[in-house]
Coordinates of C-alpha atoms in Angstrom, one line a residue:
Chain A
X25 CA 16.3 20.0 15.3
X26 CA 14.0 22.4 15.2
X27 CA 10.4 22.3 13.1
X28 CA 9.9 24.4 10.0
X29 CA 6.0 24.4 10.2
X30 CA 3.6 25.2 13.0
X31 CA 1.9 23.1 15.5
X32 CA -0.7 26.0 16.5
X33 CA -3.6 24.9 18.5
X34 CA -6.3 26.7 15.7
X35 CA -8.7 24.2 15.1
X36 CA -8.4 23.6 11.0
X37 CA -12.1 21.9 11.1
X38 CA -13.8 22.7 8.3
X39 CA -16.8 24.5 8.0
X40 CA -19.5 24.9 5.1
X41 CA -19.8 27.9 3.5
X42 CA -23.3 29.9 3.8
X43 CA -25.2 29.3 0.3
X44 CA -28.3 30.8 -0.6
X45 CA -31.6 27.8 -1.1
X46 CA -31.8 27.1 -4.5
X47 CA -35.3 28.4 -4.6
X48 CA -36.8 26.0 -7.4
X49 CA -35.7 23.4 -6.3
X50 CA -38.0 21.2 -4.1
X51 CA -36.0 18.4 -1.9
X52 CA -36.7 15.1 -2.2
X53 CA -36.2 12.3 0.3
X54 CA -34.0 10.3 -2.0
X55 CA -31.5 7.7 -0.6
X56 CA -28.8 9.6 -1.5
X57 CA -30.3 12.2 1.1
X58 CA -30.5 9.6 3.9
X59 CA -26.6 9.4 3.5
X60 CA -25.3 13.0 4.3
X61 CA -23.8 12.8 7.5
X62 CA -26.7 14.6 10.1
X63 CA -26.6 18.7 9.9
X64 CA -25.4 18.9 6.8
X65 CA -26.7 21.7 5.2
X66 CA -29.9 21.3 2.8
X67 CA -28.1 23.6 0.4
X68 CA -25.2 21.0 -0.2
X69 CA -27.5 18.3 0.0
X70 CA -29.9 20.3 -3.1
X71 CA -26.7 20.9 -5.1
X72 CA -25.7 16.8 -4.7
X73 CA -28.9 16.2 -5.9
X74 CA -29.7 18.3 -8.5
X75 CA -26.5 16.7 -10.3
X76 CA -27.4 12.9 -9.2
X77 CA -30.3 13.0 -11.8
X78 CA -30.4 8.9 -12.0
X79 CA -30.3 9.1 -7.8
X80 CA -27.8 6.5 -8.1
X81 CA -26.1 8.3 -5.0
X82 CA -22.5 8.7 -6.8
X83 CA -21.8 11.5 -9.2
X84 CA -19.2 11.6 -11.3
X85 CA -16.6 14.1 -12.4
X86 CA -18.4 16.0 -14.9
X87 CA -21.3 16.1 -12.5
X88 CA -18.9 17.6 -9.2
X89 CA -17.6 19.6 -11.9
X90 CA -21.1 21.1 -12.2
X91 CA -22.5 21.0 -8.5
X92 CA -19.8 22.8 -7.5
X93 CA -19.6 25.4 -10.1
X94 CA -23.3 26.3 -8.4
X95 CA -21.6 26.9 -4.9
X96 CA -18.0 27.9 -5.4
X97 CA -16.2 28.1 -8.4
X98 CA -16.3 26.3 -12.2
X99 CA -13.2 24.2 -11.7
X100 CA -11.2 22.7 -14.3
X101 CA -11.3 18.9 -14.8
X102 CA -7.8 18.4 -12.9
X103 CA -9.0 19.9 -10.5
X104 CA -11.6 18.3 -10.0
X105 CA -9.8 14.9 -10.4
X106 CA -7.7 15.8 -7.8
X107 CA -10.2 16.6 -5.3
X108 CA -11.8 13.2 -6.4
X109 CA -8.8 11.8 -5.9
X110 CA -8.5 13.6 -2.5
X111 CA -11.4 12.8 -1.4
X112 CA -12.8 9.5 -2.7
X113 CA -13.0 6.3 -0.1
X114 CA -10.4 4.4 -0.9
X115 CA -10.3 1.7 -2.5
X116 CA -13.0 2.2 -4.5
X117 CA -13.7 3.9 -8.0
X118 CA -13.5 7.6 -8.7
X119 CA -16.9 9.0 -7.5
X120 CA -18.3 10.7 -4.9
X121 CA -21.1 10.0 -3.0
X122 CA -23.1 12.1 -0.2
X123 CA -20.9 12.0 2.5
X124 CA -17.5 12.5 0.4
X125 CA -19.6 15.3 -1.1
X126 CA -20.1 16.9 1.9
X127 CA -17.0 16.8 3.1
X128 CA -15.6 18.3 -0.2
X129 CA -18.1 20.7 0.3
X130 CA -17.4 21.9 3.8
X131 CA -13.4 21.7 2.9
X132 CA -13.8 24.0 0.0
X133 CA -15.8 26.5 1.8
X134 CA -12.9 27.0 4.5
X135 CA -10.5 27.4 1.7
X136 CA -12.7 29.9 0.4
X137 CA -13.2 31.7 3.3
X138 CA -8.9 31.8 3.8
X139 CA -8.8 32.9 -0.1
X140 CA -11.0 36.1 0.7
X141 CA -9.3 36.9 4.1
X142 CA -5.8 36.8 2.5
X143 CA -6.8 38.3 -1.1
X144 CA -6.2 41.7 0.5
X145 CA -6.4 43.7 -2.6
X146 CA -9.3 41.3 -3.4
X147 CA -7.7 41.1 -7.3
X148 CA -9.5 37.7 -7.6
X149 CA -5.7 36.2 -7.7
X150 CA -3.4 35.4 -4.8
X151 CA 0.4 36.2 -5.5
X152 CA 3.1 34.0 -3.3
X153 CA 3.5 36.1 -0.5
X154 CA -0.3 36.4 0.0
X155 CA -0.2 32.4 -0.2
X156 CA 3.0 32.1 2.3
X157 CA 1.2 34.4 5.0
X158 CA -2.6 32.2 4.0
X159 CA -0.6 28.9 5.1
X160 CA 1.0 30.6 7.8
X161 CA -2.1 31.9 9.1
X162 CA -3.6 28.6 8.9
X163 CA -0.9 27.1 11.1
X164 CA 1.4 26.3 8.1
X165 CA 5.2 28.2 8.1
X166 CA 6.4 26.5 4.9
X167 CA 10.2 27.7 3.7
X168 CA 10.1 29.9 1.0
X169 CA 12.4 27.5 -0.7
X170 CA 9.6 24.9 -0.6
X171 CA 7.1 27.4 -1.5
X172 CA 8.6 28.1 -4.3
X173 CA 9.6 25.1 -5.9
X174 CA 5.7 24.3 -5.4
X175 CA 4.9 27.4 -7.7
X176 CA 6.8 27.1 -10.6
X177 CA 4.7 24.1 -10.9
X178 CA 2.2 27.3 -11.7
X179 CA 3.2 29.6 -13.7
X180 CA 3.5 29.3 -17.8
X181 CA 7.4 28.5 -17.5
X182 CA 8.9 31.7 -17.9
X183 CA 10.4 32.4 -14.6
X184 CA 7.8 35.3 -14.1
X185 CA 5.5 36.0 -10.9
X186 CA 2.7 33.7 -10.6
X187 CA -0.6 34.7 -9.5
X188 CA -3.4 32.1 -8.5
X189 CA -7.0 32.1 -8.9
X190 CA -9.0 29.7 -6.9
X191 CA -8.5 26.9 -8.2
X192 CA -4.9 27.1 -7.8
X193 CA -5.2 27.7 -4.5
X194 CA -7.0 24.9 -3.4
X195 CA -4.9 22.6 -5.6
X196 CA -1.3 24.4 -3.7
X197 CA -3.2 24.7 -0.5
X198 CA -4.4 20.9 -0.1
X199 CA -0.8 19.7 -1.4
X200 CA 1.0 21.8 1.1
X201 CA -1.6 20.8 4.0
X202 CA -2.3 17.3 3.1
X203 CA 1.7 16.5 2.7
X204 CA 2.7 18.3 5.8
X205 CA -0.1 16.9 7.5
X206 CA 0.7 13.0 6.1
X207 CA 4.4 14.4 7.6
X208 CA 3.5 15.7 10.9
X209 CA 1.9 11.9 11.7
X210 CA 5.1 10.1 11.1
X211 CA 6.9 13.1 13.5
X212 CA 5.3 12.5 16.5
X213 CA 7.5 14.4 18.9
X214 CA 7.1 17.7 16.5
X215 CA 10.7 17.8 16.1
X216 CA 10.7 18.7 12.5
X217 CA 12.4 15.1 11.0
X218 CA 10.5 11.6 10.6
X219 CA 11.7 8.0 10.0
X220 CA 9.6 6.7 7.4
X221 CA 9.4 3.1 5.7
X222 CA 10.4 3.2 1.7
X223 CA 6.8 1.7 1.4
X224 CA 5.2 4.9 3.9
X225 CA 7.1 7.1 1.9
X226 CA 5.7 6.0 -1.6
X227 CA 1.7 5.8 0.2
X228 CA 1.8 9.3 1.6
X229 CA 3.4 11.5 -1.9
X230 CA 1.3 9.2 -4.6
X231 CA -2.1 10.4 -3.7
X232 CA -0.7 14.0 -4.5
X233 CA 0.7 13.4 -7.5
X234 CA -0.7 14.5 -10.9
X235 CA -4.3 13.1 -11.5
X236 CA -4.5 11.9 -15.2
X237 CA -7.0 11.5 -17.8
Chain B
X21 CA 14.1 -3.8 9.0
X22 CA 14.2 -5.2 5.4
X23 CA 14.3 -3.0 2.0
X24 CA 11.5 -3.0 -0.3
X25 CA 13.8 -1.9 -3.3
X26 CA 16.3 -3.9 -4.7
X27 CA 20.0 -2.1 -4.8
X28 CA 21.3 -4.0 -7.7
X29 CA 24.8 -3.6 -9.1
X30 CA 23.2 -2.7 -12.5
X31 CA 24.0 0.3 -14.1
X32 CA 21.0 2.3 -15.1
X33 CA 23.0 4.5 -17.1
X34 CA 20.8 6.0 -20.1
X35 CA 21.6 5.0 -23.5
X36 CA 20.6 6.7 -26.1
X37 CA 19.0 4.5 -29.1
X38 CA 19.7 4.3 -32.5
X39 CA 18.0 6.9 -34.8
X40 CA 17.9 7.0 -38.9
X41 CA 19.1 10.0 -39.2
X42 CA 17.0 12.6 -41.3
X43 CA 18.1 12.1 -44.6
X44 CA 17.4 15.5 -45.8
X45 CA 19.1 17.5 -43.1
X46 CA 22.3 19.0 -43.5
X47 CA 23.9 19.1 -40.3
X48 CA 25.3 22.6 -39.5
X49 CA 27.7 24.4 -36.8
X50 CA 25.4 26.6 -34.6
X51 CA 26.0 27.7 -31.3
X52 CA 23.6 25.0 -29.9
X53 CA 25.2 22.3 -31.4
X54 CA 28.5 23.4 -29.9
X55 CA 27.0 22.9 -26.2
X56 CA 25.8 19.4 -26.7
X57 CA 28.1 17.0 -25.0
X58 CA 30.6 15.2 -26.5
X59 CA 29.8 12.2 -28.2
X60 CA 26.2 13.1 -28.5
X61 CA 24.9 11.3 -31.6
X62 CA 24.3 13.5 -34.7
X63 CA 20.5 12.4 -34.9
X64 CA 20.0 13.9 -31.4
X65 CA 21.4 17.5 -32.7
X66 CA 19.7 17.4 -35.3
X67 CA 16.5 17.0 -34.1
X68 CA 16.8 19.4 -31.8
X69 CA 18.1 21.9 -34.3
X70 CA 14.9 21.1 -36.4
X71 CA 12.8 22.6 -33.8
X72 CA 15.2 25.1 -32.5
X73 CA 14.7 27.6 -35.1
X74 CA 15.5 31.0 -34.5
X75 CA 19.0 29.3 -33.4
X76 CA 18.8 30.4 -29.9
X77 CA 20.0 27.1 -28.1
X78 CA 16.6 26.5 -26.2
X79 CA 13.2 25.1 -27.1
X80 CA 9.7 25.1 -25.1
X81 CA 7.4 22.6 -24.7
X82 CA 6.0 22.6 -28.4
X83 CA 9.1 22.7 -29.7
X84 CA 10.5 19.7 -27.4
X85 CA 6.7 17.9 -28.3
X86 CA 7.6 18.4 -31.8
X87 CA 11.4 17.1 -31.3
X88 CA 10.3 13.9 -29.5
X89 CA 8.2 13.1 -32.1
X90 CA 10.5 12.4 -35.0
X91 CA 12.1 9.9 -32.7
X92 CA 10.0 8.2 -30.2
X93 CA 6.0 9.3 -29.2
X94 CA 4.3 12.3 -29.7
X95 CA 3.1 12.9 -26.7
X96 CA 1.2 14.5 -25.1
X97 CA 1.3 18.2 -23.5
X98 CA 1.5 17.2 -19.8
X99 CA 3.8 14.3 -20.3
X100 CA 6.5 17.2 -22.3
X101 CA 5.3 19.1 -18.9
X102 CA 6.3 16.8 -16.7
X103 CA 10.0 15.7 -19.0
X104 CA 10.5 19.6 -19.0
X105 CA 10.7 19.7 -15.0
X106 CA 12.2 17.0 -14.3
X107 CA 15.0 17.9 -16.9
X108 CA 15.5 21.5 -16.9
X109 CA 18.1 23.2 -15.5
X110 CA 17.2 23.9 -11.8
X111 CA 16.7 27.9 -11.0
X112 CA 16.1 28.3 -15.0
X113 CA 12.8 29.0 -16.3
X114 CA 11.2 26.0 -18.0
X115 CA 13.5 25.7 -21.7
X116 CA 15.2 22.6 -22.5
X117 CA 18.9 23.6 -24.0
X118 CA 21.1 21.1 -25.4
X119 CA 22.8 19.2 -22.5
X120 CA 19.0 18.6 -21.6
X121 CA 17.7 18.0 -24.7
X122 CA 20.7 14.8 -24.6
X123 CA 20.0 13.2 -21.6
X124 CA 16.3 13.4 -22.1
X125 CA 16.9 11.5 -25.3
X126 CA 19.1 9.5 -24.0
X127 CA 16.8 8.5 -21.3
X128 CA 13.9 8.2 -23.1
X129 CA 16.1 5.5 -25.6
X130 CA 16.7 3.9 -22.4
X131 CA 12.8 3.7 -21.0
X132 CA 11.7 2.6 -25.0
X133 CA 14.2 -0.6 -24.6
X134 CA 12.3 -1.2 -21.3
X135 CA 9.1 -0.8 -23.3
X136 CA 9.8 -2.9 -26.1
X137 CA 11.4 -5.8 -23.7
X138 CA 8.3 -6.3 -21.2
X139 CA 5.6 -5.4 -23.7
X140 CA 5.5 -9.0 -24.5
X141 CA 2.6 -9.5 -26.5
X142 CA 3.7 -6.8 -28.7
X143 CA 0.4 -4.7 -27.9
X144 CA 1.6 -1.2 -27.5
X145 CA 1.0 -1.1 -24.2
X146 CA 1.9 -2.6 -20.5
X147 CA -0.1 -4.3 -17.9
X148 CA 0.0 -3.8 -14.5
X149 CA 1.9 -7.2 -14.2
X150 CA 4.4 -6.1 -16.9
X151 CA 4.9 -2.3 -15.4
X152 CA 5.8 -4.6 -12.5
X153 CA 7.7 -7.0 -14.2
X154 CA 9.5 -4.2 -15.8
X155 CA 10.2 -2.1 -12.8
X156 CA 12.1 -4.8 -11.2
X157 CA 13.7 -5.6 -14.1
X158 CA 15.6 -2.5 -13.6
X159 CA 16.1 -3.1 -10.0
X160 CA 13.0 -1.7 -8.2
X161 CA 10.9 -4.0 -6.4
X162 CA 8.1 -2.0 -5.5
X163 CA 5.3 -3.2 -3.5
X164 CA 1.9 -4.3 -5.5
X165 CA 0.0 -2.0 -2.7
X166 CA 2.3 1.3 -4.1
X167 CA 2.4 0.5 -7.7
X168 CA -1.9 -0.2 -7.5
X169 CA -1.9 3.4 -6.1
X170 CA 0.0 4.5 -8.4
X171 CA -1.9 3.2 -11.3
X172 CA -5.2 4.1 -9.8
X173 CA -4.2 8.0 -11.3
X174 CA -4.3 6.4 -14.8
X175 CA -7.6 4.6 -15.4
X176 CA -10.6 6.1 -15.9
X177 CA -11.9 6.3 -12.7
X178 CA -13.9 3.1 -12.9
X179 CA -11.5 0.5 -11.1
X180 CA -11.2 -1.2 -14.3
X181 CA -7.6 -2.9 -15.7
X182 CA -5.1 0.1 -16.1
X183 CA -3.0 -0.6 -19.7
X184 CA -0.3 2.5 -20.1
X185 CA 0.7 3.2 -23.5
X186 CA 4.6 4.9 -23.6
X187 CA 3.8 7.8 -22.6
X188 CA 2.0 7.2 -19.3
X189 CA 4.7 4.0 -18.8
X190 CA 7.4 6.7 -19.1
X191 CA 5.6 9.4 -16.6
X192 CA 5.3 6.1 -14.2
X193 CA 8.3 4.4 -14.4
X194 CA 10.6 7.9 -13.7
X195 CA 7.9 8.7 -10.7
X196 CA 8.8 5.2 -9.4
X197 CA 12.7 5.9 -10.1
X198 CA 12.8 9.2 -9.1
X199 CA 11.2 9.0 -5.7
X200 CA 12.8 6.0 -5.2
X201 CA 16.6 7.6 -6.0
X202 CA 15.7 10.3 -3.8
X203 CA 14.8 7.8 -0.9
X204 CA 17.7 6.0 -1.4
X205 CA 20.0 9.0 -1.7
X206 CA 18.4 9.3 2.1
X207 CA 18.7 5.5 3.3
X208 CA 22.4 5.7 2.9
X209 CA 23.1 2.4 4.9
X210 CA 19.9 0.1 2.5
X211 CA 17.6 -0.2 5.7
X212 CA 14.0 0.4 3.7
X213 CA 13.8 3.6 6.0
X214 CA 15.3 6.7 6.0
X215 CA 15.0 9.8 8.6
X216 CA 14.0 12.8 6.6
X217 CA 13.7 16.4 7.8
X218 CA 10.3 18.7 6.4
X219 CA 12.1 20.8 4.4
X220 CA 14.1 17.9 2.5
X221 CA 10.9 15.6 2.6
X222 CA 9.1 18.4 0.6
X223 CA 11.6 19.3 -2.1
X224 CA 12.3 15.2 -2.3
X225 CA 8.2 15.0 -3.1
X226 CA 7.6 18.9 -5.2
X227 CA 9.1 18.1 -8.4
X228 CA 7.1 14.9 -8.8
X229 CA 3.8 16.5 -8.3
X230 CA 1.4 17.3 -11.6
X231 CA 2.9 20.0 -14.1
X232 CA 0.6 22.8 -14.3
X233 CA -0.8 24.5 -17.5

């Protein structure tokens, strides 16, 4: 049986975007500071806090929803849920604290960076075959098939061709990845098929599914 | 290896419920009743011909919102999202026509009898323990650790009880069905594990995923 996706070598570790200082802003040594992971960029750090006004170390959703406007992109709230979702620690309630933060941070910026590369006509939208070759390139060969049962999740319903801005993006881009890669563990051998539990099977696809209000 | 679902000899054929019918109507012959299957109820038809009215034999999702609520909930935009999808005709753009517009109904009667029988205390909503209760009820014995993921999507964020009133109990209880029939669909011989390839592993997961506006 052969594989449908890619087992490149490409290194998909993420890496932080370059954001100007914020330049009135002054840090502090809060304890929320003292719990970013070493190197992480003062920047991130700044935009964490600067949302985390009762220093409790956890923002909220409305709070990511801001810090993250200041570095990347005003996201709507289900997208935001979703990365919360994405990114929480499990088992515990839906907020984010430094280290998820940075991680969100850093996993944004490479999806920012693959946006730009592969928004050739840099329209501020990618259209599917922009997204097919952006997967691809990341080490992704999903079937067209796949890809585009995963849009018409996208568009308003009418059958026309979808076009996504950033937020979309991320949203299709960490489904696709984070599936395929949940898949990829349970086919060790690479050979394209897995055996998985009923109960493995339900525990990788819920975190992916809608995030509700 | 043992199952995790139950494969009881129940049917889970839909049935559609009783409706008053609308008093005030005057049922006539269009084109869309024509294409309703036979033995549809006359309550059904007419409520989609309420809504369905420049006669063209399909509604969108304010239409369908509208239909559904002379007979069950009104709910809300993303649950009609999420019926449309997992109801409309495949390779269609997202309308509902008749045959669709049936066995929504119809299943919707069905998951409103479920409602009604575990929502013991009569609140208007169902518990955790009842949602369970419920699902195996109906013959799916889902693990606590899956249906606590599951129902993590639905609180607020703050770990707190879950309670899901009908709309969020219908968007859970066809996830649970859905993925589950598609598992099963897969575990031909009723091991609990089934050997799926990527591509069918995707398009099994896809249509269960968040219905975007």
């Amino acid at each position: 049986m052969s594989s449908s996706y890619h087992f490149q070598s490409q290194s998909y570790a993420p890496s932080a975007p370059e954001q100007p200082p914020y330049s009135n802003y002054h840090h502090t040594s809060s304890s929320a500071s003292s719990s970013f992971p070493p190197g992480t960029p003062h920047d991130v750090i700044r935009s964490f806090q600067m949302v985390d006004r009762d220093r409790s170390g956890f923002i909220d959703e409305r709070e990511l929803q801001q810090a993250l406007s200041s570095g990347f992109h005003h996201f709507n709230l289900r997208t935001i849920r979703f990365l919360m979702f994405l990114f929480k620690s499990p088992n515990l309630p839906l907020t984010i604290g430094p280290k998820e933060f940075a991680a969100l941070w850093s996993c944004l910026g490479h999806w920012r960076g693959i946006f730009e590369r592969y928004d050739k006509d840099r329209s501020g939208k990618i259209d599917p075959l922009e997204l097919r070759d952006a997967l691809y390139g990341i080490g992704y060969a999903v079937p067209g098939s796949v890809l585009q049962l995963l849009l018409s999740k996208y568009g308003d319903g009418s059958g026309r061709r979808v076009e996504l801005g950033f937020d979309s993006f991320v949203e299709c881009g960490m489904i696709i990845k984070g599936l395929t890669d949940k898949f990829k563990e349970k086919d060790t051998r690479y050979t394209g098929s897995a055996t998985l539990s009923y109960d493995a099977f339900m525990t990788m696809v819920l975190p992916f599914l809608v995030s509700y209000d």
